[in-house]
Coordinates of C-alpha atoms in Angstrom, one line a residue:
M1 CA 15.8 44.2 24.5
D2 CA 17.9 44.4 27.5
L3 CA 17.5 40.9 29.7
N4 CA 18.8 42.9 32.8
N5 CA 17.1 45.8 32.6
M6 CA 13.3 43.9 31.8
L7 CA 14.0 41.5 35.1
S8 CA 14.5 44.4 37.6
Q9 CA 11.5 45.5 35.9
L10 CA 9.8 42.3 36.4
E11 CA 10.4 42.6 40.1
T12 CA 8.5 45.9 40.7
T13 CA 5.6 45.7 38.3
N14 CA 2.0 44.4 38.5
A15 CA 0.5 41.5 37.4
E16 CA -0.6 43.6 34.1
E17 CA 2.3 45.5 33.3
V18 CA 4.1 41.9 33.4
E19 CA 2.1 40.7 30.9
Q20 CA 3.3 43.5 28.4
L21 CA 6.1 43.2 29.2
L22 CA 6.1 39.5 28.0
R23 CA 4.3 40.0 25.0
Q24 CA 7.6 42.3 24.1
Y25 CA 10.2 39.5 24.9
N26 CA 8.2 37.0 22.8
R27 CA 7.8 38.9 19.8
E28 CA 11.3 40.0 19.8
N29 CA 12.4 35.6 20.0
S30 CA 9.9 33.8 18.9
R31 CA 12.2 32.6 15.9
I32 CA 15.1 32.9 17.6
F33 CA 16.9 29.4 18.6
A34 CA 20.4 29.9 19.4
F35 CA 21.3 32.5 22.4
D36 CA 23.9 34.7 23.6
P37 CA 26.5 32.0 26.4
K38 CA 26.8 35.5 27.8
E39 CA 23.0 36.4 28.8
E40 CA 23.1 32.4 30.4
A41 CA 22.1 33.1 34.0
L42 CA 19.8 36.8 33.1
R43 CA 17.9 34.1 31.0
S44 CA 17.9 31.4 33.8
K45 CA 16.7 34.2 36.2
L46 CA 13.9 35.0 33.9
C47 CA 12.9 31.3 33.7
Q48 CA 12.2 31.4 37.5
N49 CA 10.3 35.0 37.6
V50 CA 7.7 33.6 35.4
L51 CA 7.1 30.3 37.2
S52 CA 6.9 32.3 39.9
V53 CA 4.4 34.5 38.2
L54 CA 2.3 31.3 37.2
G55 CA 2.2 30.6 41.0
G56 CA 0.2 33.2 41.8
Q57 CA -3.1 34.4 41.2
V58 CA -2.9 35.9 37.2
Q59 CA -5.4 35.7 34.4
P60 CA -5.6 33.0 31.6
S61 CA -4.1 35.8 29.2
C62 CA -0.4 36.6 32.0
Q63 CA -0.6 32.7 31.9
R64 CA -0.5 32.1 28.5
T65 CA 1.9 35.4 28.0
C66 CA 4.1 33.5 30.5
L67 CA 4.4 30.3 28.9
E68 CA 5.2 31.2 25.7
T69 CA 8.4 33.3 27.8
L70 CA 8.9 30.2 28.9
R71 CA 8.3 27.7 25.4
I72 CA 10.9 30.2 24.1
L73 CA 13.8 29.4 26.6
S74 CA 12.9 26.4 27.3
R75 CA 14.4 25.7 23.7
D76 CA 17.8 26.4 25.3
K77 CA 19.3 23.5 27.4
S78 CA 21.3 25.6 29.9
V79 CA 18.3 27.6 31.4
L80 CA 16.0 24.3 32.5
A81 CA 17.3 24.2 36.2
P82 CA 14.4 26.0 37.2
V83 CA 11.6 24.5 35.9
A84 CA 13.2 20.5 36.1
T85 CA 12.2 21.1 39.5
R86 CA 9.1 19.0 40.9
E87 CA 7.8 22.6 41.6
G88 CA 8.7 23.7 38.2
M89 CA 7.0 20.3 36.6
L90 CA 3.5 20.6 38.7
T91 CA 3.2 23.9 37.8
L92 CA 3.4 23.3 34.2
G93 CA 1.4 20.2 34.5
G94 CA -1.5 21.9 36.4
M95 CA -1.5 24.5 33.6
A96 CA -1.7 21.5 31.3
R97 CA -4.4 20.0 33.4
L98 CA -2.7 16.9 34.0
H99 CA -3.4 16.4 37.3
D100 CA -1.5 14.1 39.3
R101 CA -2.9 11.0 41.0
E102 CA -0.4 10.8 44.3
E103 CA -2.5 13.8 45.0
G104 CA -5.9 13.2 43.6
G105 CA -5.9 9.5 43.9
D106 CA -6.7 7.0 41.2
N107 CA -9.9 8.0 39.3
Q108 CA -8.9 11.5 39.0
R109 CA -8.5 13.1 35.9
V110 CA -9.3 16.3 33.5
S111 CA -13.3 16.4 34.1
E112 CA -14.5 16.5 30.5
E113 CA -18.0 18.2 32.1
D114 CA -15.4 21.1 32.7
T115 CA -16.1 23.8 30.2
Q116 CA -12.7 26.1 28.9
S117 CA -13.2 29.5 27.7
E118 CA -10.8 29.5 24.4
E119 CA -8.3 31.2 26.2
E120 CA -7.9 29.1 28.8
E121 CA -7.6 26.3 26.3
R122 CA -5.1 28.3 24.2
V123 CA -3.3 27.4 28.2
V124 CA -3.6 24.7 28.9
V125 CA -1.8 24.1 24.7
E126 CA 1.6 26.6 25.9
A127 CA 1.7 24.3 28.9
L128 CA 1.7 21.3 26.7
K129 CA 4.2 22.8 24.2
C130 CA 6.6 24.2 27.1
L131 CA 6.4 20.1 28.4
C132 CA 7.5 18.9 25.5
N133 CA 11.2 21.0 25.0
V134 CA 11.3 20.8 28.8
V135 CA 11.0 17.1 28.9
Y136 CA 13.0 16.8 25.7
N137 CA 15.7 19.1 26.5
S138 CA 16.3 18.3 30.0
P139 CA 17.1 14.6 31.7
A140 CA 17.0 16.0 35.0
A141 CA 13.2 17.2 33.9
Q142 CA 13.0 13.4 32.7
R143 CA 13.4 12.2 36.0
V144 CA 11.0 14.4 37.8
S145 CA 8.0 13.8 35.6
I146 CA 8.6 10.3 36.9
E147 CA 8.3 11.7 40.2
V148 CA 5.3 14.0 40.2
Q149 CA 3.9 11.0 37.9
L150 CA 3.3 12.8 34.5
A151 CA 2.6 9.6 32.8
H152 CA -0.3 9.1 35.3
G153 CA -1.9 12.6 34.3
L154 CA -1.2 11.6 30.8
C155 CA -2.8 8.7 30.3
A156 CA -5.9 10.2 32.7
S157 CA -6.1 12.5 29.7
L158 CA -6.0 9.9 26.8
R159 CA -10.1 8.8 28.7
T160 CA -11.2 12.0 27.3
A161 CA -9.5 12.1 23.9
R162 CA -13.3 12.4 22.3
T163 CA -13.2 15.5 23.8
W164 CA -10.1 17.5 22.8
H165 CA -9.8 19.6 20.3
H166 CA -6.5 19.1 17.6
E167 CA -3.5 20.6 19.5
V168 CA -4.7 19.8 22.8
G169 CA -5.0 16.5 21.6
L170 CA -1.8 17.0 19.5
F171 CA 0.5 17.8 22.4
T172 CA -0.2 15.0 24.7
L173 CA 0.1 12.2 22.4
R174 CA 3.6 14.1 21.7
L175 CA 4.6 14.4 25.3
L176 CA 3.6 10.4 25.7
F177 CA 5.6 9.6 22.7
L178 CA 9.0 11.5 24.7
L179 CA 8.5 10.7 27.7
S180 CA 8.2 6.9 26.7
A181 CA 11.2 7.2 24.1
L182 CA 13.5 9.0 26.3
Q183 CA 12.7 7.4 30.2
A184 CA 12.6 2.7 29.7
D185 CA 11.0 3.2 33.1
V186 CA 7.8 5.4 32.6
R187 CA 7.7 2.9 29.6
G188 CA 7.2 -0.3 32.1
I189 CA 4.6 1.9 34.1
L190 CA 2.7 3.4 31.3
R191 CA 2.4 -0.8 30.3
R192 CA 1.8 -1.7 33.8
E193 CA -0.4 0.6 36.0
C194 CA -1.4 3.0 32.8
H195 CA -2.9 0.3 30.4
A196 CA -1.5 2.9 27.9
V197 CA -1.7 0.0 25.1
R198 CA -5.3 -0.7 25.3
L199 CA -5.7 3.5 26.1
L200 CA -3.8 4.8 22.8
T201 CA -5.2 2.1 20.9
E202 CA -8.9 3.3 21.9
V203 CA -7.4 7.1 20.6
L204 CA -6.8 5.7 17.5
E205 CA -10.4 3.9 16.8
H206 CA -11.6 7.4 17.6
I207 CA -9.4 9.4 15.7
L208 CA -9.9 6.5 12.7
D209 CA -13.0 6.8 12.8
V210 CA -13.1 2.9 13.1
R211 CA -16.1 1.0 12.4
W212 CA -15.8 -2.5 13.9
V213 CA -17.2 -5.6 12.2
G214 CA -15.9 -8.3 13.2
P215 CA -13.8 -9.1 16.0
Y216 CA -10.8 -8.1 14.2
E217 CA -12.1 -6.6 10.7
V218 CA -12.4 -3.2 10.8
A219 CA -15.1 -2.2 7.9
C220 CA -13.7 -1.0 4.5
P221 CA -13.1 2.8 3.9
D222 CA -16.2 4.4 1.5
S223 CA -13.8 5.1 -1.9
Q224 CA -16.4 8.0 -2.0
A225 CA -15.4 9.2 1.9
L226 CA -13.1 12.5 1.6
S227 CA -9.5 11.9 2.8
M228 CA -8.1 11.7 6.2
P229 CA -8.6 15.3 7.6
A230 CA -4.6 16.6 7.8
E231 CA -5.2 17.7 11.9
D232 CA -6.8 13.6 12.5
N233 CA -3.3 12.8 10.4
E234 CA -1.1 14.3 12.5
R235 CA -2.6 13.1 16.5
A236 CA -2.9 9.6 14.7
M237 CA 1.3 10.0 13.5
E238 CA 1.6 10.8 17.5
A239 CA -0.2 7.9 18.7
L240 CA 1.1 6.0 16.5
K241 CA 4.8 7.2 17.6
A242 CA 4.2 6.2 21.8
L243 CA 2.1 3.1 20.6
F244 CA 5.4 1.8 18.8
N245 CA 7.4 2.9 22.0
L246 CA 5.7 1.0 24.5
T247 CA 5.8 -2.6 21.9
L248 CA 9.1 -2.2 21.6
S249 CA 10.7 -5.4 22.6
V250 CA 7.5 -6.8 24.7
S251 CA 6.4 -9.9 25.4
G252 CA 3.9 -12.1 26.5
E253 CA 1.0 -9.3 26.4
D254 CA -2.4 -10.5 25.7
D255 CA -2.6 -11.8 21.8
H256 CA -5.7 -10.3 21.4
Q257 CA -4.9 -6.7 21.8
F258 CA -2.0 -7.1 18.8
R259 CA -4.4 -8.3 16.8
L260 CA -7.0 -5.0 17.3
I261 CA -4.0 -3.3 16.7
T262 CA -2.7 -5.2 13.7
A263 CA -6.9 -4.6 12.0
I264 CA -5.8 -0.7 13.0
L265 CA -3.3 -0.8 11.2
R266 CA -4.8 -2.5 8.3
H267 CA -7.5 -0.3 8.1
L268 CA -4.5 2.8 8.6
L269 CA -3.3 0.9 4.5
M270 CA -6.1 1.7 3.2
L271 CA -6.6 5.5 4.2
K272 CA -5.5 8.3 2.0
T273 CA -4.8 11.3 3.4
E274 CA -4.6 14.7 1.7
T275 CA -1.8 14.8 0.3
E276 CA 0.9 11.7 -0.8
E277 CA 3.4 12.9 0.9
K278 CA 1.2 13.0 4.6
T279 CA 0.0 9.3 3.0
E280 CA 3.1 7.5 2.9
E281 CA 4.3 9.0 6.0
A282 CA 1.1 7.6 7.7
H283 CA 2.5 3.9 6.3
S284 CA 6.0 4.5 7.4
H285 CA 4.4 4.5 10.7
A286 CA 1.9 1.8 10.3
V287 CA 4.6 -0.2 9.1
N288 CA 7.5 0.8 12.1
L289 CA 4.2 -0.6 14.9
L290 CA 3.7 -3.9 12.5
N291 CA 6.8 -4.3 13.3
N292 CA 6.4 -4.7 16.5
M293 CA 3.3 -7.1 16.1
P294 CA 4.1 -10.7 16.5
A295 CA 4.3 -13.0 13.8
S296 CA 1.5 -14.3 14.6
C297 CA -0.9 -11.7 14.0
L298 CA -0.4 -10.8 10.6
D299 CA -2.5 -13.2 8.9
V300 CA -5.1 -10.5 10.3
L301 CA -4.2 -7.9 7.3
I302 CA -5.6 -10.9 5.2
D303 CA -8.0 -12.9 6.7
V304 CA -11.0 -10.5 6.0
P305 CA -13.4 -10.9 3.4
V306 CA -12.9 -12.2 0.1
Q307 CA -14.7 -9.4 -1.9
G308 CA -10.7 -8.2 -4.2
G309 CA -9.5 -11.1 -2.9
H310 CA -7.5 -13.6 -4.7
E311 CA -8.5 -17.0 -5.8
N312 CA -4.9 -18.1 -6.4
Y313 CA -3.8 -16.7 -2.4
G314 CA -6.2 -19.4 -0.2
G315 CA -9.0 -16.9 -1.0
K316 CA -6.9 -14.4 0.9
N317 CA -7.6 -10.4 0.7
M318 CA -3.7 -9.3 -0.4
D319 CA -4.9 -5.3 -0.7
A320 CA -2.8 -4.9 2.5
I321 CA 0.3 -6.7 1.4
Q322 CA 0.1 -5.0 -1.7
V323 CA 0.6 -1.4 -0.4
L324 CA 2.7 -2.6 1.7
I325 CA 4.6 -3.8 -1.7
D326 CA 4.0 -0.5 -2.9
F327 CA 5.7 1.4 -0.4
M328 CA 8.9 -0.5 -0.7
G329 CA 8.9 -0.2 -4.2
K330 CA 8.7 4.2 -3.6
R331 CA 11.1 3.6 -0.7
I332 CA 13.8 1.8 -3.1
D333 CA 12.9 4.4 -5.9
K334 CA 14.6 6.9 -3.5
G335 CA 17.7 5.9 -3.1
S336 CA 18.5 7.4 0.3
N337 CA 18.1 6.8 3.7
Y338 CA 17.7 3.2 3.3
K339 CA 18.8 2.2 7.0
E340 CA 15.2 4.0 8.2
G341 CA 13.3 4.5 5.4
L342 CA 13.5 1.1 3.7
T343 CA 14.5 -1.9 6.2
P344 CA 11.6 -1.5 7.9
V345 CA 9.4 -2.7 5.5
L346 CA 11.7 -5.1 4.4
S347 CA 11.9 -6.5 7.5
L348 CA 7.9 -6.6 7.8
L349 CA 7.5 -8.3 4.6
T350 CA 9.9 -11.1 5.2
E351 CA 8.4 -11.8 8.7
G352 CA 5.4 -12.2 7.2
S353 CA 6.0 -14.4 4.5
R354 CA 8.5 -16.3 6.5
H355 CA 5.3 -17.3 8.7
H356 CA 2.1 -17.1 6.0
R357 CA 2.7 -19.0 3.0
E358 CA -0.3 -17.0 1.3
I359 CA 1.5 -13.8 2.0
R360 CA 4.9 -15.5 0.7
R361 CA 3.1 -16.8 -2.3
F362 CA 1.8 -13.0 -3.3
I363 CA 4.8 -11.2 -2.8
K364 CA 7.5 -13.5 -4.8
A365 CA 4.9 -13.7 -7.9
Q366 CA 5.6 -10.0 -7.8
V367 CA 8.6 -9.6 -6.6
L368 CA 10.4 -12.9 -7.7
P369 CA 8.9 -13.9 -11.0
P370 CA 9.7 -17.1 -13.1
L371 CA 12.6 -16.4 -15.2
K372 CA 12.9 -15.9 -18.5
D373 CA 15.5 -13.6 -19.6
V374 CA 18.6 -15.3 -18.6
K375 CA 21.0 -12.7 -20.9
I376 CA 21.4 -9.6 -18.2
R377 CA 23.1 -10.4 -15.3
P378 CA 20.7 -9.9 -11.8
E379 CA 21.5 -6.7 -10.6
I380 CA 21.2 -5.0 -13.6
G381 CA 17.7 -3.4 -14.7
T382 CA 14.6 -1.6 -13.8
T383 CA 12.7 -4.4 -12.2
T384 CA 11.8 -4.8 -8.0
R385 CA 14.3 -8.2 -8.3
N386 CA 17.2 -6.1 -9.8
K387 CA 17.1 -3.3 -7.5
L388 CA 16.3 -5.7 -4.2
V389 CA 19.6 -7.3 -5.7
R390 CA 21.7 -4.7 -6.2
L391 CA 20.6 -3.8 -2.3
M392 CA 22.5 -7.5 -2.0
T393 CA 26.0 -5.6 -2.3
H394 CA 25.5 -2.2 0.0
V395 CA 27.8 -0.9 1.4
D396 CA 25.4 -0.5 4.9
M397 CA 25.5 -4.3 6.5
G398 CA 22.2 -3.6 8.2
V399 CA 20.7 -2.5 4.0
K400 CA 22.3 -5.5 2.3
Q401 CA 21.4 -8.3 5.6
T402 CA 17.9 -6.9 5.0
A403 CA 17.3 -6.8 1.6
A404 CA 18.8 -10.8 1.4
E405 CA 16.7 -12.3 3.8
F406 CA 14.1 -11.3 2.4
L407 CA 15.0 -12.5 -1.4
F408 CA 16.0 -15.6 0.5
V409 CA 12.9 -16.5 2.9
L410 CA 11.2 -15.6 -0.9
C411 CA 12.7 -18.7 -1.9
K412 CA 11.3 -20.8 0.9
E413 CA 15.5 -20.5 2.1
S414 CA 16.8 -22.5 -0.6
V415 CA 20.4 -21.8 -1.4
D416 CA 19.8 -23.3 -5.0
N417 CA 16.6 -21.0 -5.6
L418 CA 18.4 -18.2 -4.4
L419 CA 21.6 -18.2 -6.3
K420 CA 19.0 -18.6 -9.4
Y421 CA 17.5 -15.7 -8.8
T422 CA 20.5 -13.8 -7.9
G423 CA 23.7 -15.4 -8.8
Y424 CA 26.7 -16.6 -5.5
G425 CA 28.9 -13.4 -6.2
N426 CA 25.7 -10.9 -5.1
A427 CA 24.3 -14.1 -2.7
A428 CA 27.5 -15.3 -0.9
G429 CA 27.4 -12.7 2.0
L430 CA 24.3 -14.1 3.4
L431 CA 25.9 -17.5 2.8
V432 CA 28.7 -17.1 4.5
A433 CA 26.9 -15.5 7.6
R434 CA 24.2 -18.3 7.6
G435 CA 26.7 -21.1 6.7
L436 CA 25.5 -22.1 3.7
L437 CA 28.5 -21.9 1.3
S438 CA 28.2 -26.2 0.6
G439 CA 24.4 -25.4 0.2
G440 CA 21.2 -26.5 2.0
R441 CA 18.5 -24.7 3.0
G442 CA 17.7 -22.9 6.2
E443 CA 16.1 -23.5 9.7
T444 CA 12.5 -22.4 8.7
Q445 CA 10.0 -25.3 7.6
Y446 CA 8.1 -24.2 4.0
S447 CA 5.1 -26.0 2.1
E448 CA 6.7 -28.7 -0.2
D449 CA 4.8 -26.4 -3.1
E450 CA 7.7 -26.6 -6.4
D451 CA 8.0 -23.9 -7.9
S452 CA 8.0 -24.0 -11.8
D453 CA 10.8 -22.8 -13.9
T454 CA 10.1 -21.3 -17.3
E455 CA 11.2 -23.0 -21.2
E456 CA 13.7 -20.1 -21.7
Y457 CA 15.2 -20.8 -18.2
K458 CA 15.4 -25.2 -18.7
S459 CA 17.1 -24.4 -22.2
A460 CA 19.6 -21.8 -20.6
K461 CA 20.2 -23.2 -17.6
P462 CA 23.0 -25.3 -18.3
F463 CA 24.9 -21.9 -19.8
I464 CA 24.1 -19.5 -16.9
N465 CA 27.6 -19.0 -15.0
P466 CA 26.4 -19.3 -11.8
I467 CA 28.6 -16.4 -9.9
T468 CA 26.6 -14.0 -12.0
G469 CA 23.6 -15.4 -12.4
H470 CA 23.5 -15.1 -16.4
V471 CA 24.2 -16.3 -19.9
E472 CA 27.5 -15.0 -20.6
E473 CA 28.9 -14.6 -24.0
P474 CA 31.9 -16.9 -24.7
M475 CA 35.3 -15.8 -24.1
P476 CA 38.3 -16.5 -26.0
N477 CA 40.9 -19.0 -23.7
P478 CA 44.2 -16.7 -23.3
I479 CA 45.9 -20.0 -22.7
E480 CA 45.3 -21.4 -26.9
E481 CA 48.2 -20.5 -28.9
M482 CA 50.7 -20.6 -25.5
T483 CA 53.5 -23.5 -26.0
E484 CA 53.5 -25.7 -22.9
E485 CA 56.2 -24.1 -21.9
Q486 CA 54.9 -20.6 -21.5
K487 CA 51.8 -22.4 -19.7
E488 CA 53.9 -24.1 -16.9
Y489 CA 56.0 -20.9 -17.2
E490 CA 53.0 -18.4 -15.9
A491 CA 51.3 -20.9 -13.8
Q492 CA 54.8 -21.4 -11.4
K493 CA 54.2 -18.0 -11.1
L494 CA 51.2 -17.5 -10.0
V495 CA 51.8 -19.8 -7.7
N496 CA 55.2 -17.8 -6.6
M497 CA 52.6 -14.3 -6.1
L498 CA 50.0 -16.2 -4.2
D499 CA 53.0 -17.7 -2.1
K500 CA 54.8 -14.3 -1.6
L501 CA 50.6 -12.8 -0.7
S502 CA 50.4 -15.9 1.8
R503 CA 53.8 -15.4 3.4
Q504 CA 53.1 -11.5 4.1
N505 CA 49.6 -12.0 5.4
L506 CA 48.0 -10.3 2.8
I507 CA 45.9 -13.2 1.6
R508 CA 45.0 -16.0 3.0
P509 CA 43.8 -19.3 1.3
M510 CA 40.4 -20.6 2.7
G511 CA 38.1 -23.2 2.4
V512 CA 34.6 -24.6 3.2
R513 CA 34.4 -26.7 6.5
P514 CA 31.8 -29.6 6.3
D515 CA 29.2 -27.3 8.1
G516 CA 29.1 -24.7 5.4
K517 CA 31.5 -22.3 7.0
L518 CA 34.8 -20.5 6.2
A519 CA 37.8 -21.4 7.7
P520 CA 41.2 -21.4 7.1
L521 CA 42.4 -24.0 4.6
E522 CA 44.5 -25.7 6.8
E523 CA 41.5 -26.2 9.0
T524 CA 39.2 -27.1 6.0
L525 CA 41.7 -29.7 4.9
C526 CA 42.0 -31.5 8.7
D527 CA 38.1 -31.7 8.7
L528 CA 38.0 -33.8 5.6
P529 CA 36.0 -36.6 6.3
E530 CA 37.6 -40.2 6.1
D531 CA 37.5 -42.7 3.9
N532 CA 36.4 -45.4 4.9
S533 CA 35.9 -47.7 1.8
D534 CA 36.0 -51.3 2.1
S535 CA 36.7 -51.9 -1.3
D536 CA 40.1 -53.4 -2.6
S537 CA 43.2 -52.1 -4.2
D538 CA 44.0 -53.4 -8.0

């Protein structure tokens, strides 16, 4: 369709003919995502014309068609200027039934008694889709959204979540997520003025059909119950993403609210969706949000009735922790995208283990069971321990540090225990970063219960190479058959090579300072403690 011709017709036709023209445009461009730069000015003018039509008295079917056109046009960042204005955002907000507190007062909200036809509901959905595109693609629209108090309208809509049809709820939550992700100022408004954390928690309760049986205890899902419907799962994911934004780097919030969220997330971890892929996605969002919860609240994950619990772990119920361990295993086996896929669950299990003894003991029993076979290097094999040790030397710094920290905490931050399971070579990066090359422990205080070694490990311990962490086959001594002159010659040759490399600054001799950190060798020699022995010399 020729845009010049279409624009001239739009200015001279009635509403019914406008609707027909726009429908034709929508059919021809519904799958277009890359637009002709030469027609940028024409598309911008089309945006303005469509907004003008929406500002008049037109039927819902025409409103819907206009909004579909705007949704297509809003994929193009360069033509959003007419929409990213106060008038444009108010028009779309009105179509989406997101009433402005500034215009309607604190108590104004979408009326639950409002009856909408199917066509009117489609108008609301299309308006929400448009707003999602516009907010995502236009920084100007993001700023205007603060001015027109779009966040307040969204939170007013959250209060009527029980009356939502699926798509209305889905795109309301998605718009809230986008606003909270893209505008830090909006996050503060949503938390302080709109109490959005509490509202989103209530939305999650409704979607997941939460039934409270204790202060922070949700009734167990019926084993015979059907999987969570796909539509409920979609809305829950959007709510979790929005909650993640609002609880990111927040301190001093109500501990009670965080514990409620943790209990709901535990319930979510125990649910199944219609597909394994969707279940994993739900668990991923739950893990991300749990990372924002204070570590002190993670006891909610295990403080549930002992039915199916573990006597060896203080009678705590470890079902949710087992789900997290299984999730971690799946993400390790994927072998890709460790930064976003694996490090969040490793961080969560690390903090849970650091602050809750029962969680640490349960995880260690599965990840670092007592050693028996020490003839194989710790990074070789198919166990979870082998896979995590391999990650300790991963090329991505964040991945290697997170994996190493996880194993270190499971070892109660004892250098000796860590080296037993990983070998010095694999652990060197962590020890350098923590200033523990000379041994010792981290700063966290742990219980005094001792780990028991197997008889196999005790008998093999004297023969384990501390660098590689396994028993090596004896290697022939290369200097056994050398004469003394040959040995002296090779030693001098090695000294000369090292001296040359050092002078050229290709290598730099290093040592370990008393505080356990690496430093140039000359510094470490200066830092040697003085010998204050009072013994008499012969």
